[in-house]
mmCIF file of C-alpha atoms in Angstrom:
data_model
loop_
_atom_site.group_PDB
_atom_site.id
_atom_site.type_symbol
_atom_site.label_atom_id
_atom_site.label_comp_id
_atom_site.label_asym_id
_atom_site.label_seq_id
_atom_site.Cartn_x
_atom_site.Cartn_y
_atom_site.Cartn_z
ATOM 1 C CA UNK A 1490 81.646 -19.053 83.949
ATOM 2 C CA UNK A 1491 79.450 -18.133 86.944
ATOM 3 C CA UNK A 1492 76.868 -16.299 84.800
ATOM 4 C CA UNK A 1493 74.142 -18.159 82.960
ATOM 5 C CA UNK A 1494 74.070 -18.134 79.172
ATOM 6 C CA UNK A 1495 70.913 -16.047 79.181
ATOM 7 C CA UNK A 1496 72.358 -13.403 81.478
ATOM 8 C CA UNK A 1497 75.357 -13.006 79.189
ATOM 9 C CA UNK A 1498 73.276 -12.715 76.004
ATOM 10 C CA UNK A 1499 70.840 -10.281 77.646
ATOM 11 C CA UNK A 1500 73.570 -8.055 79.095
ATOM 12 C CA UNK A 1501 74.236 -5.958 75.980
ATOM 13 C CA UNK A 1502 70.542 -5.363 75.157
ATOM 14 C CA UNK A 1503 70.054 -4.083 78.707
ATOM 15 C CA UNK A 1504 73.197 -1.974 78.993
ATOM 16 C CA UNK A 1505 73.518 -0.731 75.405
ATOM 17 C CA UNK A 1506 69.964 -0.709 74.104
ATOM 18 C CA UNK A 1507 68.397 0.141 77.463
ATOM 19 C CA UNK A 1508 65.815 -2.655 77.386
ATOM 20 C CA UNK A 1509 63.980 -3.731 80.501
ATOM 21 C CA UNK A 1510 64.894 -7.053 82.100
ATOM 22 C CA UNK A 1511 61.850 -8.716 80.553
ATOM 23 C CA UNK A 1512 62.438 -7.264 77.092
ATOM 24 C CA UNK A 1513 66.136 -8.180 77.255
ATOM 25 C CA UNK A 1514 65.197 -11.759 78.140
ATOM 26 C CA UNK A 1515 62.869 -11.970 75.134
ATOM 27 C CA UNK A 1516 65.596 -10.505 72.928
ATOM 28 C CA UNK A 1517 68.092 -13.074 74.248
ATOM 29 C CA UNK A 1518 65.691 -15.964 73.564
ATOM 30 C CA UNK A 1519 65.111 -14.621 70.058
ATOM 31 C CA UNK A 1520 68.863 -14.485 69.437
ATOM 32 C CA UNK A 1521 69.405 -18.011 70.759
ATOM 33 C CA UNK A 1522 66.752 -19.235 68.330
ATOM 34 C CA UNK A 1523 68.326 -17.232 65.501
ATOM 35 C CA UNK A 1524 71.712 -18.919 65.946
ATOM 36 C CA UNK A 1525 70.110 -22.364 65.966
ATOM 37 C CA UNK A 1526 70.307 -23.321 69.632
ATOM 38 C CA UNK A 1527 67.670 -25.978 70.406
ATOM 39 C CA UNK A 1528 65.296 -25.404 73.321
ATOM 40 C CA UNK A 1529 66.489 -21.829 73.948
ATOM 41 C CA UNK A 1530 64.373 -21.406 77.085
ATOM 42 C CA UNK A 1531 66.249 -24.257 78.777
ATOM 43 C CA UNK A 1532 69.631 -23.137 77.471
ATOM 44 C CA UNK A 1533 68.922 -19.618 78.723
ATOM 45 C CA UNK A 1534 69.331 -20.913 82.280
ATOM 46 C CA UNK A 1535 72.384 -23.075 81.492
ATOM 47 C CA UNK A 1536 75.973 -22.273 82.425
ATOM 48 C CA UNK A 1537 78.764 -22.305 79.798
ATOM 49 C CA UNK A 1538 80.314 -25.538 81.115
ATOM 50 C CA UNK A 1539 77.017 -27.305 80.446
ATOM 51 C CA UNK A 1540 77.217 -26.573 76.712
ATOM 52 C CA UNK A 1541 79.332 -28.154 73.996
ATOM 53 C CA UNK A 1542 82.002 -26.168 72.185
ATOM 54 C CA UNK A 1543 79.745 -25.699 69.172
ATOM 55 C CA UNK A 1544 76.860 -24.407 71.283
ATOM 56 C CA UNK A 1545 79.166 -22.056 73.179
ATOM 57 C CA UNK A 1546 80.353 -20.623 69.879
ATOM 58 C CA UNK A 1547 76.725 -20.087 68.824
ATOM 59 C CA UNK A 1548 76.106 -18.260 72.106
ATOM 60 C CA UNK A 1549 79.091 -16.015 71.392
ATOM 61 C CA UNK A 1550 77.638 -15.212 67.965
ATOM 62 C CA UNK A 1551 74.292 -14.413 69.609
ATOM 63 C CA UNK A 1552 76.053 -12.014 72.004
ATOM 64 C CA UNK A 1553 77.870 -10.368 69.097
ATOM 65 C CA UNK A 1554 74.581 -9.874 67.236
ATOM 66 C CA UNK A 1555 72.640 -8.647 70.267
ATOM 67 C CA UNK A 1556 72.851 -4.945 69.350
ATOM 68 C CA UNK A 1557 72.385 -5.331 65.563
ATOM 69 C CA UNK A 1558 75.947 -4.462 64.485
ATOM 70 C CA UNK A 1559 76.671 -3.288 60.947
ATOM 71 C CA UNK A 1560 79.939 -5.267 61.001
ATOM 72 C CA UNK A 1561 80.560 -8.596 62.734
ATOM 73 C CA UNK A 1562 84.223 -9.133 63.607
ATOM 74 C CA UNK A 1563 85.017 -12.873 63.808
ATOM 75 C CA UNK A 1564 88.471 -13.625 65.188
ATOM 76 C CA UNK A 1565 89.302 -17.319 64.599
ATOM 77 C CA UNK A 1566 85.657 -18.411 65.039
ATOM 78 C CA UNK A 1567 86.392 -22.058 64.188
ATOM 79 C CA UNK A 1568 89.503 -22.609 66.319
ATOM 80 C CA UNK A 1569 89.359 -25.644 68.654
ATOM 81 C CA UNK A 1570 86.198 -26.971 66.975
ATOM 82 C CA UNK A 1571 86.071 -30.263 65.099
ATOM 83 C CA UNK A 1572 85.618 -30.172 61.331
ATOM 84 C CA UNK A 1573 81.883 -30.888 61.388
ATOM 85 C CA UNK A 1574 81.161 -28.129 63.914
ATOM 86 C CA UNK A 1575 83.443 -25.755 62.006
ATOM 87 C CA UNK A 1576 81.321 -26.268 58.888
ATOM 88 C CA UNK A 1577 78.127 -25.634 60.870
ATOM 89 C CA UNK A 1578 79.468 -22.389 62.345
ATOM 90 C CA UNK A 1579 80.627 -21.110 58.960
ATOM 91 C CA UNK A 1580 77.287 -22.024 57.404
ATOM 92 C CA UNK A 1581 75.527 -20.182 60.230
ATOM 93 C CA UNK A 1582 77.645 -17.051 59.661
ATOM 94 C CA UNK A 1583 76.863 -17.085 55.936
ATOM 95 C CA UNK A 1584 73.149 -17.517 56.653
ATOM 96 C CA UNK A 1585 73.141 -14.656 59.149
ATOM 97 C CA UNK A 1586 74.993 -12.442 56.694
ATOM 98 C CA UNK A 1587 72.367 -13.084 54.024
ATOM 99 C CA UNK A 1588 69.385 -12.616 56.340
ATOM 100 C CA UNK A 1589 70.613 -9.654 58.408
ATOM 101 C CA UNK A 1590 72.823 -7.865 55.881
ATOM 102 C CA UNK A 1591 75.660 -7.724 58.392
ATOM 103 C CA UNK A 1592 79.144 -7.413 56.922
ATOM 104 C CA UNK A 1593 81.569 -10.018 58.276
ATOM 105 C CA UNK A 1594 85.272 -9.447 58.811
ATOM 106 C CA UNK A 1595 86.872 -12.851 59.296
ATOM 107 C CA UNK A 1596 90.306 -13.119 60.918
ATOM 108 C CA UNK A 1597 91.811 -16.570 60.449
ATOM 109 C CA UNK A 1598 94.977 -18.492 59.648
ATOM 110 C CA UNK A 1599 92.935 -21.277 58.006
ATOM 111 C CA UNK A 1600 93.318 -20.902 54.245
ATOM 112 C CA UNK A 1601 90.580 -23.470 53.596
ATOM 113 C CA UNK A 1602 88.090 -21.360 55.552
ATOM 114 C CA UNK A 1603 89.114 -18.311 53.507
ATOM 115 C CA UNK A 1604 88.686 -20.175 50.224
ATOM 116 C CA UNK A 1605 85.213 -21.388 51.181
ATOM 117 C CA UNK A 1606 83.701 -18.287 52.800
ATOM 118 C CA UNK A 1607 85.415 -15.009 51.905
ATOM 119 C CA UNK A 1608 84.904 -12.700 48.944
ATOM 120 C CA UNK A 1609 88.036 -10.576 49.382
ATOM 121 C CA UNK A 1610 91.231 -11.244 51.295
ATOM 122 C CA UNK A 1611 93.799 -9.035 52.972
ATOM 123 C CA UNK A 1612 97.014 -10.892 53.784
ATOM 124 C CA UNK A 1613 98.899 -9.442 56.756
ATOM 125 C CA UNK A 1614 102.504 -9.820 57.836
ATOM 126 C CA UNK A 1615 104.080 -8.250 60.930
ATOM 127 C CA UNK A 1616 100.978 -6.148 61.540
ATOM 128 C CA UNK A 1617 100.705 -4.693 58.031
ATOM 129 C CA UNK A 1618 98.628 -5.600 54.985
ATOM 130 C CA UNK A 1619 100.937 -6.896 52.257
ATOM 131 C CA UNK A 1620 98.376 -7.988 49.655
ATOM 132 C CA UNK A 1621 94.656 -7.629 48.919
ATOM 133 C CA UNK A 1622 92.694 -9.425 46.239
ATOM 134 C CA UNK A 1623 89.557 -11.383 45.514
ATOM 135 C CA UNK A 1624 89.686 -14.943 46.805
ATOM 136 C CA UNK A 1625 89.898 -16.367 43.289
ATOM 137 C CA UNK A 1626 92.760 -14.082 42.242
ATOM 138 C CA UNK A 1627 94.726 -14.613 45.442
ATOM 139 C CA UNK A 1628 94.673 -18.406 45.248
ATOM 140 C CA UNK A 1629 95.228 -18.476 41.496
ATOM 141 C CA UNK A 1630 98.063 -15.929 41.260
ATOM 142 C CA UNK A 1631 99.485 -14.780 44.614
ATOM 143 C CA UNK A 1632 101.785 -11.783 44.117
ATOM 144 C CA UNK A 1633 103.540 -11.208 47.445
ATOM 145 C CA UNK A 1634 106.353 -13.648 48.367
ATOM 146 C CA UNK A 1635 104.768 -14.184 51.790
ATOM 147 C CA UNK A 1636 101.410 -15.137 50.242
ATOM 148 C CA UNK A 1637 103.217 -17.439 47.834
ATOM 149 C CA UNK A 1638 105.006 -19.081 50.744
ATOM 150 C CA UNK A 1639 101.769 -19.589 52.653
ATOM 151 C CA UNK A 1640 100.125 -21.318 49.711
ATOM 152 C CA UNK A 1641 103.178 -23.487 49.002
ATOM 153 C CA UNK A 1642 103.172 -24.693 52.610
ATOM 154 C CA UNK A 1643 99.692 -26.226 52.362
ATOM 155 C CA UNK A 1644 99.984 -30.048 52.574
ATOM 156 C CA UNK A 1645 98.988 -31.749 49.338
ATOM 157 C CA UNK A 1646 97.244 -35.100 49.175
ATOM 158 C CA UNK A 1647 99.003 -35.953 45.918
ATOM 159 C CA UNK A 1648 102.755 -35.468 46.191
ATOM 160 C CA UNK A 1649 105.928 -37.508 46.176
ATOM 161 C CA UNK A 1650 106.096 -39.486 49.451
ATOM 162 C CA UNK A 1651 109.687 -38.384 50.122
ATOM 163 C CA UNK A 1652 109.162 -34.719 49.207
ATOM 164 C CA UNK A 1653 109.558 -32.298 52.096
ATOM 165 C CA UNK A 1654 106.788 -29.843 52.853
ATOM 166 C CA UNK A 1655 107.965 -26.355 51.820
ATOM 167 C CA UNK A 1656 108.338 -23.892 54.669
ATOM 168 C CA UNK A 1657 109.066 -20.208 55.087
ATOM 169 C CA UNK A 1658 112.504 -19.921 56.717
ATOM 170 C CA UNK A 1659 113.201 -17.682 59.700
ATOM 171 C CA UNK A 1660 110.739 -16.150 62.143
ATOM 172 C CA UNK A 1661 108.357 -13.199 62.270
ATOM 173 C CA UNK A 1662 110.153 -10.090 63.618
ATOM 174 C CA UNK A 1663 109.195 -8.583 66.958
ATOM 175 C CA UNK A 1664 106.686 -5.707 66.581
ATOM 176 C CA UNK A 1665 109.128 -3.449 68.421
ATOM 177 C CA UNK A 1666 112.074 -4.399 66.205
ATOM 178 C CA UNK A 1667 110.757 -4.271 62.649
ATOM 179 C CA UNK A 1668 113.363 -4.008 59.893
ATOM 180 C CA UNK A 1669 113.980 -0.655 58.217
ATOM 181 C CA UNK A 1670 112.714 -1.867 54.850
ATOM 182 C CA UNK A 1671 110.263 -4.631 54.038
ATOM 183 C CA UNK A 1672 109.410 -6.607 57.171
ATOM 184 C CA UNK A 1673 109.470 -9.837 55.155
ATOM 185 C CA UNK A 1674 112.847 -9.140 53.537
ATOM 186 C CA UNK A 1675 114.932 -11.180 56.067
ATOM 187 C CA UNK A 1676 112.916 -14.272 55.108
ATOM 188 C CA UNK A 1677 112.505 -13.558 51.392
ATOM 189 C CA UNK A 1678 114.702 -15.264 48.778
ATOM 190 C CA UNK A 1679 114.036 -12.412 46.329
ATOM 191 C CA UNK A 1680 115.020 -9.565 48.638
ATOM 192 C CA UNK A 1681 117.896 -7.276 47.604
ATOM 193 C CA UNK A 1682 119.517 -4.216 49.218
ATOM 194 C CA UNK A 1683 116.602 -1.969 48.235
ATOM 195 C CA UNK A 1684 114.089 -4.323 49.851
ATOM 196 C CA UNK A 1685 116.094 -4.288 53.088
ATOM 197 C CA UNK A 1686 116.409 -0.493 53.167
ATOM 198 C CA UNK A 1687 113.102 0.827 51.798
ATOM 199 C CA UNK A 1688 109.661 -0.127 53.052
ATOM 200 C CA UNK A 1689 107.166 -0.838 50.222
ATOM 201 C CA UNK A 1690 103.695 0.703 50.374
ATOM 202 C CA UNK A 1691 100.434 -0.967 49.428
ATOM 203 C CA UNK A 1692 99.807 0.001 45.804
ATOM 204 C CA UNK A 1693 97.205 -0.952 43.164
ATOM 205 C CA UNK A 1694 98.359 -3.499 40.606
ATOM 206 C CA UNK A 1695 95.191 -3.721 38.522
ATOM 207 C CA UNK A 1696 91.881 -5.620 38.701
ATOM 208 C CA UNK A 1697 91.153 -4.442 42.231
ATOM 209 C CA UNK A 1698 94.376 -5.889 43.607
ATOM 210 C CA UNK A 1699 96.982 -4.266 45.842
ATOM 211 C CA UNK A 1700 100.404 -5.430 46.939
ATOM 212 C CA UNK A 1701 103.200 -4.030 49.087
ATOM 213 C CA UNK A 1702 106.278 -5.486 47.423
ATOM 214 C CA UNK A 1703 109.123 -4.284 45.215
ATOM 215 C CA UNK A 1704 109.114 -7.555 43.248
ATOM 216 C CA UNK A 1705 105.475 -8.725 43.106
ATOM 217 C CA UNK A 1706 104.701 -11.936 41.272
ATOM 218 C CA UNK A 1707 108.291 -13.117 40.926
ATOM 219 C CA UNK A 1708 108.095 -16.087 43.288
#
C-alpha cells in the first residue's frame, strides 16, 4: 500500500528481465494501457487506495503479464467485484488470451464464470481432481457425485416457491485426516463399503473425459 502502482508494475521487469529504470517505466505504462487503464501516466503515480476495485484488479493483471508468461494463473479473479466489473475483467482476460496467446488457468468456485469462459474444467475435492471434461459435457452430464451435487445446488429462477435448495450434506474433511477410500464417500449417498475403503483413481471414461469414482454417472 505504500508503493505506487507504477513501482509495483515495473518491479518484475527490473528484477526479472533486468530492464533499466527508464525501460521498466515504459514497459509498465505499456502494460497499464494494455489492460485498459485510462490515463496510465497519471495512474502510474497513484497508490492502490486511490483506485477502484476494478482498476486494482487490472493492475494485478498487468503485474502478472509483466514478464510475458506462457501461463497466467488466475485465482478467483472476480471475487469481491460487482457483476458489471466481473464481466469487464473476464472480457479483458479473454481478449488478452487471444492477443498474447497466453494460456489461462482459472481457479474459481463460480460455476457461471466457468460456463462463460472456460474450455475445459477440472473439478477438485479435498485437494484432488475428481472429474475433468469439456465445459459442455460437464454441465450437460456430470459424472462424479460431487459435481452433480454442485450443479444441483445452483439456485434456479423457476422452481416451486416452497422447494428447498438442495445441498451437499456434511463437511469437507481436513487435509490431514482424509478418509482411507474416496474422500467424498462420507458425504455421498451412493457410497458403499468399497468406496469407503478403496481410493478411486482418475481414469478415462471416453470423449476426453476422466473421473475418479467407482460409480460414475449414477447420481
